[in-house]
């Protein structure tokens, strides 16, 4: 659904990266590798996205490159592995 977001990195809020784009502060769950690739607060960034919608929630997951995002998507196809587990696996790689 979403390909990427480009905007100004605002910092962390509740352990999630916040990117301001179009006057909206987008809160993204990210991997440690993505966090390390982000600029200092106030710098421009581009983060590739995965949008996951469930009955009770909508979540945005952000990745510093397409490869990391594609691995996340593949992990999600494995039975019993959800988005949070996929982020933990990517964090260990």
PDB file of C-alpha atoms in Angstrom:
ATOM      1  CA  UNK A   1       0.000   0.000   0.000  1.00  0.00           C
ATOM      2  CA  UNK A   2       2.675   2.536   1.042  1.00  0.00           C
ATOM      3  CA  UNK A   3       6.130   2.447  -0.550  1.00  0.00           C
ATOM      4  CA  UNK A   4       8.090   4.909   1.579  1.00  0.00           C
ATOM      5  CA  UNK A   5       7.869   8.067   3.614  1.00  0.00           C
ATOM      6  CA  UNK A   6      10.217  11.005   3.175  1.00  0.00           C
ATOM      7  CA  UNK A   7      10.325  13.708   5.778  1.00  0.00           C
ATOM      8  CA  UNK A   8      12.104  15.148   8.782  1.00  0.00           C
ATOM      9  CA  UNK A   9      13.204  12.747  11.494  1.00  0.00           C
ATOM     10  CA  UNK A  10      11.889  14.105  14.798  1.00  0.00           C
ATOM     11  CA  UNK A  11      13.418  11.559  17.173  1.00  0.00           C
ATOM     12  CA  UNK A  12      11.965   8.800  19.313  1.00  0.00           C
ATOM     13  CA  UNK A  13       8.618   8.591  21.039  1.00  0.00           C
ATOM     14  CA  UNK A  14       7.837   5.502  23.120  1.00  0.00           C
ATOM     15  CA  UNK A  15      10.689   3.640  21.396  1.00  0.00           C
ATOM     16  CA  UNK A  16       9.366   4.355  17.917  1.00  0.00           C
ATOM     17  CA  UNK A  17      10.834   6.610  15.238  1.00  0.00           C
ATOM     18  CA  UNK A  18       8.787   9.710  14.463  1.00  0.00           C
ATOM     19  CA  UNK A  19       8.978  11.219  10.969  1.00  0.00           C
ATOM     20  CA  UNK A  20       7.143  14.421  10.116  1.00  0.00           C
ATOM     21  CA  UNK A  21       5.817  14.479   6.559  1.00  0.00           C
ATOM     22  CA  UNK A  22       3.002  16.629   5.244  1.00  0.00           C
ATOM     23  CA  UNK A  23       2.424  18.195   8.653  1.00  0.00           C
ATOM     24  CA  UNK A  24       1.787  14.795  10.280  1.00  0.00           C
ATOM     25  CA  UNK A  25       4.080  13.035  12.743  1.00  0.00           C
ATOM     26  CA  UNK A  26       4.192   9.394  11.647  1.00  0.00           C
ATOM     27  CA  UNK A  27       5.144   6.872  14.339  1.00  0.00           C
ATOM     28  CA  UNK A  28       7.041   3.856  12.960  1.00  0.00           C
ATOM     29  CA  UNK A  29       8.277   0.617  14.491  1.00  0.00           C
ATOM     30  CA  UNK A  30      11.823   0.178  13.202  1.00  0.00           C
ATOM     31  CA  UNK A  31      14.741  -2.221  13.511  1.00  0.00           C
ATOM     32  CA  UNK A  32      17.996  -1.263  15.253  1.00  0.00           C
ATOM     33  CA  UNK A  33      19.712  -1.142  11.823  1.00  0.00           C
ATOM     34  CA  UNK A  34      17.158   1.364  10.599  1.00  0.00           C
ATOM     35  CA  UNK A  35      17.493   3.392  13.787  1.00  0.00           C
ATOM     36  CA  UNK A  36      21.275   3.540  13.297  1.00  0.00           C
ATOM     37  CA  UNK A  37      20.809   4.719   9.692  1.00  0.00           C
ATOM     38  CA  UNK A  38      18.552   7.636  10.660  1.00  0.00           C
ATOM     39  CA  UNK A  39      20.005  11.146  10.740  1.00  0.00           C
ATOM     40  CA  UNK A  40      20.107  13.346  13.817  1.00  0.00           C
ATOM     41  CA  UNK A  41      16.781  14.845  14.835  1.00  0.00           C
ATOM     42  CA  UNK A  42      15.848  17.526  12.317  1.00  0.00           C
ATOM     43  CA  UNK A  43      17.511  15.734   9.392  1.00  0.00           C
ATOM     44  CA  UNK A  44      15.673  14.528   6.300  1.00  0.00           C
ATOM     45  CA  UNK A  45      15.164  10.795   5.866  1.00  0.00           C
ATOM     46  CA  UNK A  46      13.428   8.276   3.657  1.00  0.00           C
ATOM     47  CA  UNK A  47      12.081   5.069   5.183  1.00  0.00           C
ATOM     48  CA  UNK A  48      10.495   2.152   3.309  1.00  0.00           C
ATOM     49  CA  UNK A  49       7.197   1.070   4.823  1.00  0.00           C
ATOM     50  CA  UNK A  50       4.993  -1.903   5.521  1.00  0.00           C
ATOM     51  CA  UNK A  51       1.450  -1.125   6.634  1.00  0.00           C
ATOM     52  CA  UNK A  52      -0.290  -3.847   8.614  1.00  0.00           C
ATOM     53  CA  UNK A  53      -3.977  -3.548   9.374  1.00  0.00           C
ATOM     54  CA  UNK A  54      -5.788  -5.829  11.774  1.00  0.00           C
ATOM     55  CA  UNK A  55      -9.247  -5.691  13.292  1.00  0.00           C
ATOM     56  CA  UNK A  56      -8.003  -3.878  16.379  1.00  0.00           C
ATOM     57  CA  UNK A  57      -4.983  -1.885  15.154  1.00  0.00           C
ATOM     58  CA  UNK A  58      -3.041  -0.364  12.294  1.00  0.00           C
ATOM     59  CA  UNK A  59       0.758  -0.328  12.415  1.00  0.00           C
ATOM     60  CA  UNK A  60       3.512   1.126  10.255  1.00  0.00           C
ATOM     61  CA  UNK A  61       6.872  -0.639  10.143  1.00  0.00           C
ATOM     62  CA  UNK A  62       9.870   1.198   8.716  1.00  0.00           C
ATOM     63  CA  UNK A  63      13.093  -0.023   7.114  1.00  0.00           C
ATOM     64  CA  UNK A  64      16.198   1.785   5.886  1.00  0.00           C
ATOM     65  CA  UNK A  65      16.299  -0.147   2.593  1.00  0.00           C
ATOM     66  CA  UNK A  66      14.125  -2.329   0.383  1.00  0.00           C
ATOM     67  CA  UNK A  67      16.109  -5.488   1.137  1.00  0.00           C
ATOM     68  CA  UNK A  68      15.358  -5.288   4.874  1.00  0.00           C
ATOM     69  CA  UNK A  69      11.692  -4.611   4.093  1.00  0.00           C
ATOM     70  CA  UNK A  70      11.542  -7.589   1.705  1.00  0.00           C
ATOM     71  CA  UNK A  71      13.045  -9.914   4.325  1.00  0.00           C
ATOM     72  CA  UNK A  72      10.435  -8.662   6.818  1.00  0.00           C
ATOM     73  CA  UNK A  73       7.661  -9.431   4.327  1.00  0.00           C
ATOM     74  CA  UNK A  74       9.030 -12.930   3.709  1.00  0.00           C
ATOM     75  CA  UNK A  75       9.265 -13.636   7.421  1.00  0.00           C
ATOM     76  CA  UNK A  76       5.608 -12.640   7.737  1.00  0.00           C
ATOM     77  CA  UNK A  77       4.639 -15.473   5.372  1.00  0.00           C
ATOM     78  CA  UNK A  78       5.934 -18.082   7.838  1.00  0.00           C
ATOM     79  CA  UNK A  79       3.170 -19.626   9.927  1.00  0.00           C
ATOM     80  CA  UNK A  80       3.262 -18.387  13.513  1.00  0.00           C
ATOM     81  CA  UNK A  81       5.516 -15.388  12.871  1.00  0.00           C
ATOM     82  CA  UNK A  82       3.892 -11.992  13.154  1.00  0.00           C
ATOM     83  CA  UNK A  83       5.253  -8.501  12.672  1.00  0.00           C
ATOM     84  CA  UNK A  84       6.784  -8.097  16.138  1.00  0.00           C
ATOM     85  CA  UNK A  85       8.535 -11.450  15.924  1.00  0.00           C
ATOM     86  CA  UNK A  86       9.751 -10.557  12.420  1.00  0.00           C
ATOM     87  CA  UNK A  87      11.280  -7.322  13.780  1.00  0.00           C
ATOM     88  CA  UNK A  88      13.040  -9.297  16.536  1.00  0.00           C
ATOM     89  CA  UNK A  89      14.453 -11.732  13.992  1.00  0.00           C
ATOM     90  CA  UNK A  90      15.694  -8.888  11.789  1.00  0.00           C
ATOM     91  CA  UNK A  91      17.247  -7.238  14.849  1.00  0.00           C
ATOM     92  CA  UNK A  92      19.325 -10.356  15.438  1.00  0.00           C
ATOM     93  CA  UNK A  93      20.663 -10.546  11.888  1.00  0.00           C
TER      94      UNK A  93
END
